[in-house]
PDB file of C-alpha atoms in Angstrom:
ATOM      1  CA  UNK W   1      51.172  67.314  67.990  1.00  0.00           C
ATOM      2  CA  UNK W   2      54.025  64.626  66.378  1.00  0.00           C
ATOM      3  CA  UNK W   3      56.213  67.024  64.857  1.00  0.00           C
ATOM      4  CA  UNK W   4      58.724  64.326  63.684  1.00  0.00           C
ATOM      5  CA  UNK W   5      58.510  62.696  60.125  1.00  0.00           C
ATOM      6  CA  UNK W   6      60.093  59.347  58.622  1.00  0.00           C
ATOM      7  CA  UNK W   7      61.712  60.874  55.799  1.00  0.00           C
ATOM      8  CA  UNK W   8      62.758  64.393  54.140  1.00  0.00           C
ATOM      9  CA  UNK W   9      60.184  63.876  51.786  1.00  0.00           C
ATOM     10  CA  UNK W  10      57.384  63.141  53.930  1.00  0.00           C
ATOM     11  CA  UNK W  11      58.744  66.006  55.828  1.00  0.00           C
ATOM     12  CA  UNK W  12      58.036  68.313  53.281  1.00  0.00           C
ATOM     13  CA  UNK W  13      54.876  67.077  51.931  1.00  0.00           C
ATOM     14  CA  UNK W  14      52.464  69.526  50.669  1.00  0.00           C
ATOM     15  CA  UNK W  15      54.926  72.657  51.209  1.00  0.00           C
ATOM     16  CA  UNK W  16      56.367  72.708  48.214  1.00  0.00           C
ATOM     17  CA  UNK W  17      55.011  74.871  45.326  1.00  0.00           C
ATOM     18  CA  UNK W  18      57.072  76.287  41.618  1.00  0.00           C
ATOM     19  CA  UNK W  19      57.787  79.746  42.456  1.00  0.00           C
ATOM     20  CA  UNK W  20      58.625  79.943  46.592  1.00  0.00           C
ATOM     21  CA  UNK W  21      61.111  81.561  48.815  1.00  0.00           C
ATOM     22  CA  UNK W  22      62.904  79.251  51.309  1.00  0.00           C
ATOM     23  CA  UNK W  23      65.638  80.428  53.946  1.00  0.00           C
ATOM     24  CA  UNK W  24      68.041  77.913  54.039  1.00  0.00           C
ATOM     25  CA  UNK W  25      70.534  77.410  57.273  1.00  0.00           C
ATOM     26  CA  UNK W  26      74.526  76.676  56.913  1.00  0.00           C
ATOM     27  CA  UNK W  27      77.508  78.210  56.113  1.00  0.00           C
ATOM     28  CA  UNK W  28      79.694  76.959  53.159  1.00  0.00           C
ATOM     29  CA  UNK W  29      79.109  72.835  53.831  1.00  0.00           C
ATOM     30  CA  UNK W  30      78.888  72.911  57.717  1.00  0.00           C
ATOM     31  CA  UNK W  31      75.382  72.778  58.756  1.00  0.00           C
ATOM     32  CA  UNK W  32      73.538  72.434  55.737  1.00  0.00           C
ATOM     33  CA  UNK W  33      70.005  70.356  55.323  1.00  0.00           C
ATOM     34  CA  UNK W  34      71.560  68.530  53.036  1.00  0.00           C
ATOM     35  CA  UNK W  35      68.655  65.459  53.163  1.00  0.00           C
ATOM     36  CA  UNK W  36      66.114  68.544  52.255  1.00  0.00           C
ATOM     37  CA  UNK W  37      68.066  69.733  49.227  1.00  0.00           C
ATOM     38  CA  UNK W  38      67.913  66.398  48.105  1.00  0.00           C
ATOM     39  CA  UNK W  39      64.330  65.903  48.739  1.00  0.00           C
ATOM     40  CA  UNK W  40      63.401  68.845  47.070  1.00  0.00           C
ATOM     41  CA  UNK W  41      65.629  67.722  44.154  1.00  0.00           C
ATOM     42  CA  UNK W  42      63.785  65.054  43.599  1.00  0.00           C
ATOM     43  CA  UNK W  43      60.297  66.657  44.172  1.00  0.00           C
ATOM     44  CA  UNK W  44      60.986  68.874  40.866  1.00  0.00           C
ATOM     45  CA  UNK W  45      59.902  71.711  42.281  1.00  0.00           C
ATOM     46  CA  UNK W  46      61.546  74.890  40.222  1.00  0.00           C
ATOM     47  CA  UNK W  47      61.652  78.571  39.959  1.00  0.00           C
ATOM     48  CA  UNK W  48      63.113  78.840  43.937  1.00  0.00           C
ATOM     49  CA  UNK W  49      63.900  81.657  45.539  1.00  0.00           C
ATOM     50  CA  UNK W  50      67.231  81.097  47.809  1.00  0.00           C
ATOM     51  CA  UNK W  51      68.247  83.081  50.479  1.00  0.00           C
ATOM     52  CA  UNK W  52      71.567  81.554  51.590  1.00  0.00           C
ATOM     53  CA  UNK W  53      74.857  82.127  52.213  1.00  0.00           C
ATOM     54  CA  UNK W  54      75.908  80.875  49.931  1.00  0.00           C
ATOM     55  CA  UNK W  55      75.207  77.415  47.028  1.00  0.00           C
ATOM     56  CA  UNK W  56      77.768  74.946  48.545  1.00  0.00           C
ATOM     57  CA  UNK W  57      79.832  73.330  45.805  1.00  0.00           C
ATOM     58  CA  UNK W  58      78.804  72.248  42.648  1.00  0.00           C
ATOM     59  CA  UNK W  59      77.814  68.917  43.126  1.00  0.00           C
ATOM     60  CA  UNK W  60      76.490  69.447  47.001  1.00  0.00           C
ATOM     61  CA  UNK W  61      74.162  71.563  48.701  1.00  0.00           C
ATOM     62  CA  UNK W  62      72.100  74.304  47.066  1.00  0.00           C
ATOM     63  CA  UNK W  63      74.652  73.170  44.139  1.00  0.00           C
ATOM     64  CA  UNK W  64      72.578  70.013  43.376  1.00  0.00           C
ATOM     65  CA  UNK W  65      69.643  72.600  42.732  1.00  0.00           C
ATOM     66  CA  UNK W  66      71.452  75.005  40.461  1.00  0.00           C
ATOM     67  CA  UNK W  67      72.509  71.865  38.532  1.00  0.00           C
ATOM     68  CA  UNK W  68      68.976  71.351  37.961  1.00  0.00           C
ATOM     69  CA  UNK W  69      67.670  74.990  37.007  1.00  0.00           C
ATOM     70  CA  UNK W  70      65.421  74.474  39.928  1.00  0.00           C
ATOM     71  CA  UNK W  71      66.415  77.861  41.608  1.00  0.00           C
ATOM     72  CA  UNK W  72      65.773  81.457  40.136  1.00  0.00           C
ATOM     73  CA  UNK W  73      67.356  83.757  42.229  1.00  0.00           C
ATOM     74  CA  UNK W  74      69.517  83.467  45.013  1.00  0.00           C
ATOM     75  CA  UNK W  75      70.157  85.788  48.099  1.00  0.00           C
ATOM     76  CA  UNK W  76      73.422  85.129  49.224  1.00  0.00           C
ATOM     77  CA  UNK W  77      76.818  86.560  50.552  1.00  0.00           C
ATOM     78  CA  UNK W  78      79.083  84.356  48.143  1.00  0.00           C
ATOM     79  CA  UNK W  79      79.143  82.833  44.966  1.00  0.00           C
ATOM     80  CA  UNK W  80      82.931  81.282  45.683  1.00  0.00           C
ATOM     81  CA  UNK W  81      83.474  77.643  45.626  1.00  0.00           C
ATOM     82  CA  UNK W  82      80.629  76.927  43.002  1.00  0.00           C
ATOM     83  CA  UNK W  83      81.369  77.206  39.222  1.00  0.00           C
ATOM     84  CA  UNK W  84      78.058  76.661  38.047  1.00  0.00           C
ATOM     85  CA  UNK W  85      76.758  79.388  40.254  1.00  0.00           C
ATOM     86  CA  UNK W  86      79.165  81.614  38.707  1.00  0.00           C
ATOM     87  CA  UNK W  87      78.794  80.516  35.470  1.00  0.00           C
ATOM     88  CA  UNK W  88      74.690  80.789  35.677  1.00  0.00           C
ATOM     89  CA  UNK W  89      74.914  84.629  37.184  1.00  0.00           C
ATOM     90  CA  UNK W  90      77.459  86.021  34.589  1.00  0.00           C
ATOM     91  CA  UNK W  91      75.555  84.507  31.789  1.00  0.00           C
ATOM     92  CA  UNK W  92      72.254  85.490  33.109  1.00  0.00           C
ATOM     93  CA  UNK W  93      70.305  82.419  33.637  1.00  0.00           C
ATOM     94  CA  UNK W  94      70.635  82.885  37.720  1.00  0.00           C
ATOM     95  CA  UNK W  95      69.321  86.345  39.235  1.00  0.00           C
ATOM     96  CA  UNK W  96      71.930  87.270  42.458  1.00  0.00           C
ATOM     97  CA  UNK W  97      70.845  89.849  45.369  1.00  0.00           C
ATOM     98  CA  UNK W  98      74.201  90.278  47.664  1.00  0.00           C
ATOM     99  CA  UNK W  99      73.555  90.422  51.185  1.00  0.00           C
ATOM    100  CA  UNK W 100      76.716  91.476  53.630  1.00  0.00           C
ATOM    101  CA  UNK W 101      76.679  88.298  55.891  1.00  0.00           C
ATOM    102  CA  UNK W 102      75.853  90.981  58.855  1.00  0.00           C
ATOM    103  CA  UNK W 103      73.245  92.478  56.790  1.00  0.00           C
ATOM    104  CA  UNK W 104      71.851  88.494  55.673  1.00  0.00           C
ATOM    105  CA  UNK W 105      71.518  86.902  58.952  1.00  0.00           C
ATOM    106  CA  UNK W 106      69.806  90.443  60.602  1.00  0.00           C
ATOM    107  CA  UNK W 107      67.523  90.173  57.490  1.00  0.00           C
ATOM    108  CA  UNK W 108      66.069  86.639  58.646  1.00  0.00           C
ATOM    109  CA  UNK W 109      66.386  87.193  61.961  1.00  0.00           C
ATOM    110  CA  UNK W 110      64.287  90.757  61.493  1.00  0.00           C
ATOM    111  CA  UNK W 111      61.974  88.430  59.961  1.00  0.00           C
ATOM    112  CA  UNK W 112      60.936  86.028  62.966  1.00  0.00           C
ATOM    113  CA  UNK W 113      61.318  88.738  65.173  1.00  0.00           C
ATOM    114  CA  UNK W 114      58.085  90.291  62.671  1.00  0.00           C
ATOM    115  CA  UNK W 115      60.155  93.483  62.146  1.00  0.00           C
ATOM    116  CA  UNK W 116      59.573  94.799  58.579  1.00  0.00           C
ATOM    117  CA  UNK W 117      63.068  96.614  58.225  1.00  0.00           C
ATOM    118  CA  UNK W 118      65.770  98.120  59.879  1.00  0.00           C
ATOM    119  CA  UNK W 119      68.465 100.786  59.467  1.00  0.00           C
ATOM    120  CA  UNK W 120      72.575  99.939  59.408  1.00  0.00           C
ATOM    121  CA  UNK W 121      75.632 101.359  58.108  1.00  0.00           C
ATOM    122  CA  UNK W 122      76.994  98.229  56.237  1.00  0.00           C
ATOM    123  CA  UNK W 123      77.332  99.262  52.373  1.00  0.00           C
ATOM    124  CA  UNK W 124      76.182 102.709  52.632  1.00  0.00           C
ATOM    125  CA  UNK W 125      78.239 104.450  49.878  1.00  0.00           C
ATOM    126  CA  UNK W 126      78.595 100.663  47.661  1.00  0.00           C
ATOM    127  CA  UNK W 127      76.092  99.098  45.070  1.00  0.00           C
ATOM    128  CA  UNK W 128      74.644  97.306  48.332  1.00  0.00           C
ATOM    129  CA  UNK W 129      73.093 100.986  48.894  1.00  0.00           C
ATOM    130  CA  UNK W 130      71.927 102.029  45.848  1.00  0.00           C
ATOM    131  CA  UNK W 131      67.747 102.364  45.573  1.00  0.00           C
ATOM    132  CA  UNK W 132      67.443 101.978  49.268  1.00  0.00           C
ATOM    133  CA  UNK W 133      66.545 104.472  51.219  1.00  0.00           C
ATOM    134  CA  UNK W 134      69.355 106.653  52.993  1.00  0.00           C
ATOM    135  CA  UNK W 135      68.346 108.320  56.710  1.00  0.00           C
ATOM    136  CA  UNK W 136      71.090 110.009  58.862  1.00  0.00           C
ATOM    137  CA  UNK W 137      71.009 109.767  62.644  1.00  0.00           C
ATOM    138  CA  UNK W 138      73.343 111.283  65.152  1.00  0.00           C
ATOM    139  CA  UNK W 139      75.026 112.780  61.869  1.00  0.00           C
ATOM    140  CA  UNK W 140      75.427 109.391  60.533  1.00  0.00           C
ATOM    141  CA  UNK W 141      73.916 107.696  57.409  1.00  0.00           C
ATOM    142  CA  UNK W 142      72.132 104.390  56.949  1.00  0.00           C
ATOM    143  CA  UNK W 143      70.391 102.615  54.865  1.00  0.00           C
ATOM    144  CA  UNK W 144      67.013 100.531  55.075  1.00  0.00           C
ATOM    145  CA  UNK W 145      67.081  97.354  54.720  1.00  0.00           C
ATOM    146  CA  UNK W 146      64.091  94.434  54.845  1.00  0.00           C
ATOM    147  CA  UNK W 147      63.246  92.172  57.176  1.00  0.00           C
ATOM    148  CA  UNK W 148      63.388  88.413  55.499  1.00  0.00           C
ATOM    149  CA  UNK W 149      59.663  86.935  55.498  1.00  0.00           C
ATOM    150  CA  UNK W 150      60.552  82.905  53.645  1.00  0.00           C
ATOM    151  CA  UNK W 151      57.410  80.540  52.604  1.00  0.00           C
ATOM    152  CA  UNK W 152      59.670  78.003  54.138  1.00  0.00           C
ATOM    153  CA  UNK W 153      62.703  77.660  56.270  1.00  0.00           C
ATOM    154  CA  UNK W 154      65.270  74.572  56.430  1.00  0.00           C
ATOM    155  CA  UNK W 155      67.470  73.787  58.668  1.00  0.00           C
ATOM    156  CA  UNK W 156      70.638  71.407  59.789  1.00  0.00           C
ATOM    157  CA  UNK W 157      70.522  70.944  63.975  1.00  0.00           C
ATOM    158  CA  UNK W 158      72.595  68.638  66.005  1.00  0.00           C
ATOM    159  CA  UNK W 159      69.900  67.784  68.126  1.00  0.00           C
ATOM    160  CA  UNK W 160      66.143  67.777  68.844  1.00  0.00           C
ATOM    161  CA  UNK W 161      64.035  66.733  71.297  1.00  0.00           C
ATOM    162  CA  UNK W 162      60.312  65.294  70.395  1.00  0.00           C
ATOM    163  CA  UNK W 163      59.069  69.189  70.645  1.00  0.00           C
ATOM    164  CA  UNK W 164      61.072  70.926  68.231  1.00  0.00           C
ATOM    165  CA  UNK W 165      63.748  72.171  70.969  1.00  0.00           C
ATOM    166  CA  UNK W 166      67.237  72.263  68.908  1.00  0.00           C
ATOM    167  CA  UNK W 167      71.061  72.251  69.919  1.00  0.00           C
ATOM    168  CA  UNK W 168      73.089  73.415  67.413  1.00  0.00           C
ATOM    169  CA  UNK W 169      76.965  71.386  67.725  1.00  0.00           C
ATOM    170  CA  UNK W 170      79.680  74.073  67.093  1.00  0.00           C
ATOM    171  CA  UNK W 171      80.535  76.287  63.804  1.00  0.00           C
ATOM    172  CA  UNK W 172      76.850  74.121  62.603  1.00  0.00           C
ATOM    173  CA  UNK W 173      74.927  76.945  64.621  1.00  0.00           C
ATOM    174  CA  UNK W 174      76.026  79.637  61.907  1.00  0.00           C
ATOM    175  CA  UNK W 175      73.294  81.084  59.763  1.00  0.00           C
ATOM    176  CA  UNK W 176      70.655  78.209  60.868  1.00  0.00           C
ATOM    177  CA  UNK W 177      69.625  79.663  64.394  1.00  0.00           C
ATOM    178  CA  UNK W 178      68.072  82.783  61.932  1.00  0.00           C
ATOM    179  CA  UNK W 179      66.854  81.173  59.042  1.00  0.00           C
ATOM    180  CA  UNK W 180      64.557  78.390  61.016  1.00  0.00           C
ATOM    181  CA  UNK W 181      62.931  81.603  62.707  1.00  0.00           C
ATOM    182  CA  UNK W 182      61.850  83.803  59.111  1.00  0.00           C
ATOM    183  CA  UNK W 183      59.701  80.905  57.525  1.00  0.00           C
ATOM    184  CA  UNK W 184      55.814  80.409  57.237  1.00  0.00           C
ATOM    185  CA  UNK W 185      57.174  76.669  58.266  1.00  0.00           C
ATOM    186  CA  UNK W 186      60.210  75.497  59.740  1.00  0.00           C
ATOM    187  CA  UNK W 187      61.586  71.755  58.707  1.00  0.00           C
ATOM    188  CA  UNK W 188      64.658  70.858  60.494  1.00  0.00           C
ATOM    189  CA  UNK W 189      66.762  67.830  59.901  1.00  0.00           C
ATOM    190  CA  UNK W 190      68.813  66.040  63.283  1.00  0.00           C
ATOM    191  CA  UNK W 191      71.593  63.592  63.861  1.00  0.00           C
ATOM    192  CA  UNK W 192      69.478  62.862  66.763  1.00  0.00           C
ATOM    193  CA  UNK W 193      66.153  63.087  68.393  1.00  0.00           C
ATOM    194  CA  UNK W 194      65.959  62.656  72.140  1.00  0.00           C
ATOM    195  CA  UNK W 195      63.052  62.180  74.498  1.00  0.00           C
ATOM    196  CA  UNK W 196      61.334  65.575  75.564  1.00  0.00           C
ATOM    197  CA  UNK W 197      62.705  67.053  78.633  1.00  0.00           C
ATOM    198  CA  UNK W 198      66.298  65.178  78.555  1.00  0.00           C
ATOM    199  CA  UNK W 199      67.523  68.284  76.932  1.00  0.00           C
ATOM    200  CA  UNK W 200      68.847  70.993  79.530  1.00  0.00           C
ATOM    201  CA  UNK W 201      66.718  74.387  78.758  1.00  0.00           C
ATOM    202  CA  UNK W 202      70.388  76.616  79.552  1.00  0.00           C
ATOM    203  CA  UNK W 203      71.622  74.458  76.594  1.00  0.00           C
ATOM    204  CA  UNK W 204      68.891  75.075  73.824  1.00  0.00           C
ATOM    205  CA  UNK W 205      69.929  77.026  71.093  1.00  0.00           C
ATOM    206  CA  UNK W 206      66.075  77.609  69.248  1.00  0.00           C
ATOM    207  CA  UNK W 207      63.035  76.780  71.097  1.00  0.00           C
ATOM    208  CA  UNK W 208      60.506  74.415  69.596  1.00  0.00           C
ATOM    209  CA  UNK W 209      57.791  76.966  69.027  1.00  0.00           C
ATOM    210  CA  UNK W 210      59.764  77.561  65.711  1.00  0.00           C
ATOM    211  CA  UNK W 211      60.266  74.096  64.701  1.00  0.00           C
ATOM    212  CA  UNK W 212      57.181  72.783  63.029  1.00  0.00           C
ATOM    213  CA  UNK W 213      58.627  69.246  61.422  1.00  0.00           C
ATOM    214  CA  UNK W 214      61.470  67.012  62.126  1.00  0.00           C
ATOM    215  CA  UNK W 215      63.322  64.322  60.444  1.00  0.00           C
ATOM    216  CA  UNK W 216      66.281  62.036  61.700  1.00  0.00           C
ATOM    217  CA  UNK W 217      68.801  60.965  59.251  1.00  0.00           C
ATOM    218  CA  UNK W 218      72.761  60.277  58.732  1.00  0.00           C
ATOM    219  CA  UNK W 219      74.626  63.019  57.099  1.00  0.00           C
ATOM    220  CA  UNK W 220      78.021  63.014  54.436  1.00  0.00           C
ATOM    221  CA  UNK W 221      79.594  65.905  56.347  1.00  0.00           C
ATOM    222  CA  UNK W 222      82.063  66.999  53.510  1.00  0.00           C
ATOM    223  CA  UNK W 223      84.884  69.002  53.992  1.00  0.00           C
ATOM    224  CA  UNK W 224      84.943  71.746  51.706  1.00  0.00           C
ATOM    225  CA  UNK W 225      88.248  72.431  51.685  1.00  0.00           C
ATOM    226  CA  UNK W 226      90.806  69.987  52.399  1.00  0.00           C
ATOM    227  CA  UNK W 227      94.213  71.350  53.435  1.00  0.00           C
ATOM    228  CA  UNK W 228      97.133  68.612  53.968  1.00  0.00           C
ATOM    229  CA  UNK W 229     100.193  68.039  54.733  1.00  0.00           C
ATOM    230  CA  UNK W 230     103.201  65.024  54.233  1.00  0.00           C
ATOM    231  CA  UNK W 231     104.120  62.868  57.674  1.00  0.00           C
ATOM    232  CA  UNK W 232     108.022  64.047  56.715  1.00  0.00           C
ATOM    233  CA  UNK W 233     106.521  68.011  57.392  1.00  0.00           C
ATOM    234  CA  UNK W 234     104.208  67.409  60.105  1.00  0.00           C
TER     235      UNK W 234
END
């Protein structure tokens, strides 16, 4: 089965529909599938359901999407660093379920485990809690909280061999490893595809039996927040 596709487009043919839920890897800028976004930008497809971290920036990542009005409701830990995701949710046009980051990435990772929910402390007594359900054990209160079950997952790897198998390179690893296991589908987009087998196994960070498409391409690789100093400091 050739898993790998010549373009983001192609790589998503006939997955996208108006109205779906798609799990999308990275954390802030670093390790986004940036080449998907874009692809589904220009595929038009609209009323999206986003769980994510968070949007990236306004003019990058799930930003180019909100931009658009092509997303409905995100899922997220963090609205930050995106004024049009802030300005969309306080004036209503953007529906916003916070996740703790804890609670986010056990969520998806609940998900392609096939566990329908699970019980933790985070954000009992807080608005996170309120109309879930509430169960003590050992004296101790929880709350219940859904595994993450996405029509499609995308993801940003380092990576891939011709199966699927992915390395993830540093801080990128973040909330992809998760979200690539939750969908119906998984696309993943690599810096590099190797031959199968060149990979060491003790070095794989997701197998391939997750991974059902692949696409090479270069990447921006912004820096979201650029901190300086003068030569006469440093």
């Amino acid at each position: 089965m050739n898993k790998i596709y010549g373009s983001a487009a192609e790589a998503l043919d006939g997955l996208l529909f108006d109205g779906m839920f798609i799990a999308s890897g990275g954390f802030g800028l670093c390790g986004i599938p940036e080449l998907l976004l874009d692809a589904i930008k220009q595929a038009g497809t609209k009323d999206l359901t986003f769980a994510s971290n968070n949007a990236g920036v306004d003019d990058f990542g799930i930003g180019i999407l909100l931009q658009t009005r092509q997303v409905k409701k995100m899922i997220s830990s963090y609205v930050g660093e995106n004024k049009e995701f802030m300005r969309q949710y306080l004036s209503g046009e953007l529906e916003l379920e916070f996740n703790p980051q804890g609670t986010l990435a056990e969520r998806m990772r609940a998900g392609g485990a096939g566990i329908p929910g699970f019980y933790t402390k985070t954000g009992v007594g807080t608005q996170v809690a309120e109309g879930k359900e509430h169960k003590d054990f050992n004296g101790e209160t929880f709350i219940l909280e859904t595994g993450m079950f996405a029509d499609l997952s995308i993801v940003k790897a380092w990576k891939a061999d011709e199966t699927g198998n992915l390395i993830f390179r540093k801080a990128a690893r973040n909330f992809n490893p998760p979200a690539a296991t939750c969908g119906k589908v998984c696309v993943v987009e690599v810096e590099e595809i190797v031959p199968t087998g060149s990979l060491d196994p003790d070095h794989i960070h997701l197998p391939g039996v997750y991974v059902h498409r692949i696409v090479q391409g270069a990447h921006e690789k912004r820096i979201e927040q650029r901190t300086v100093r003068s030569r006469e400091d440093a």
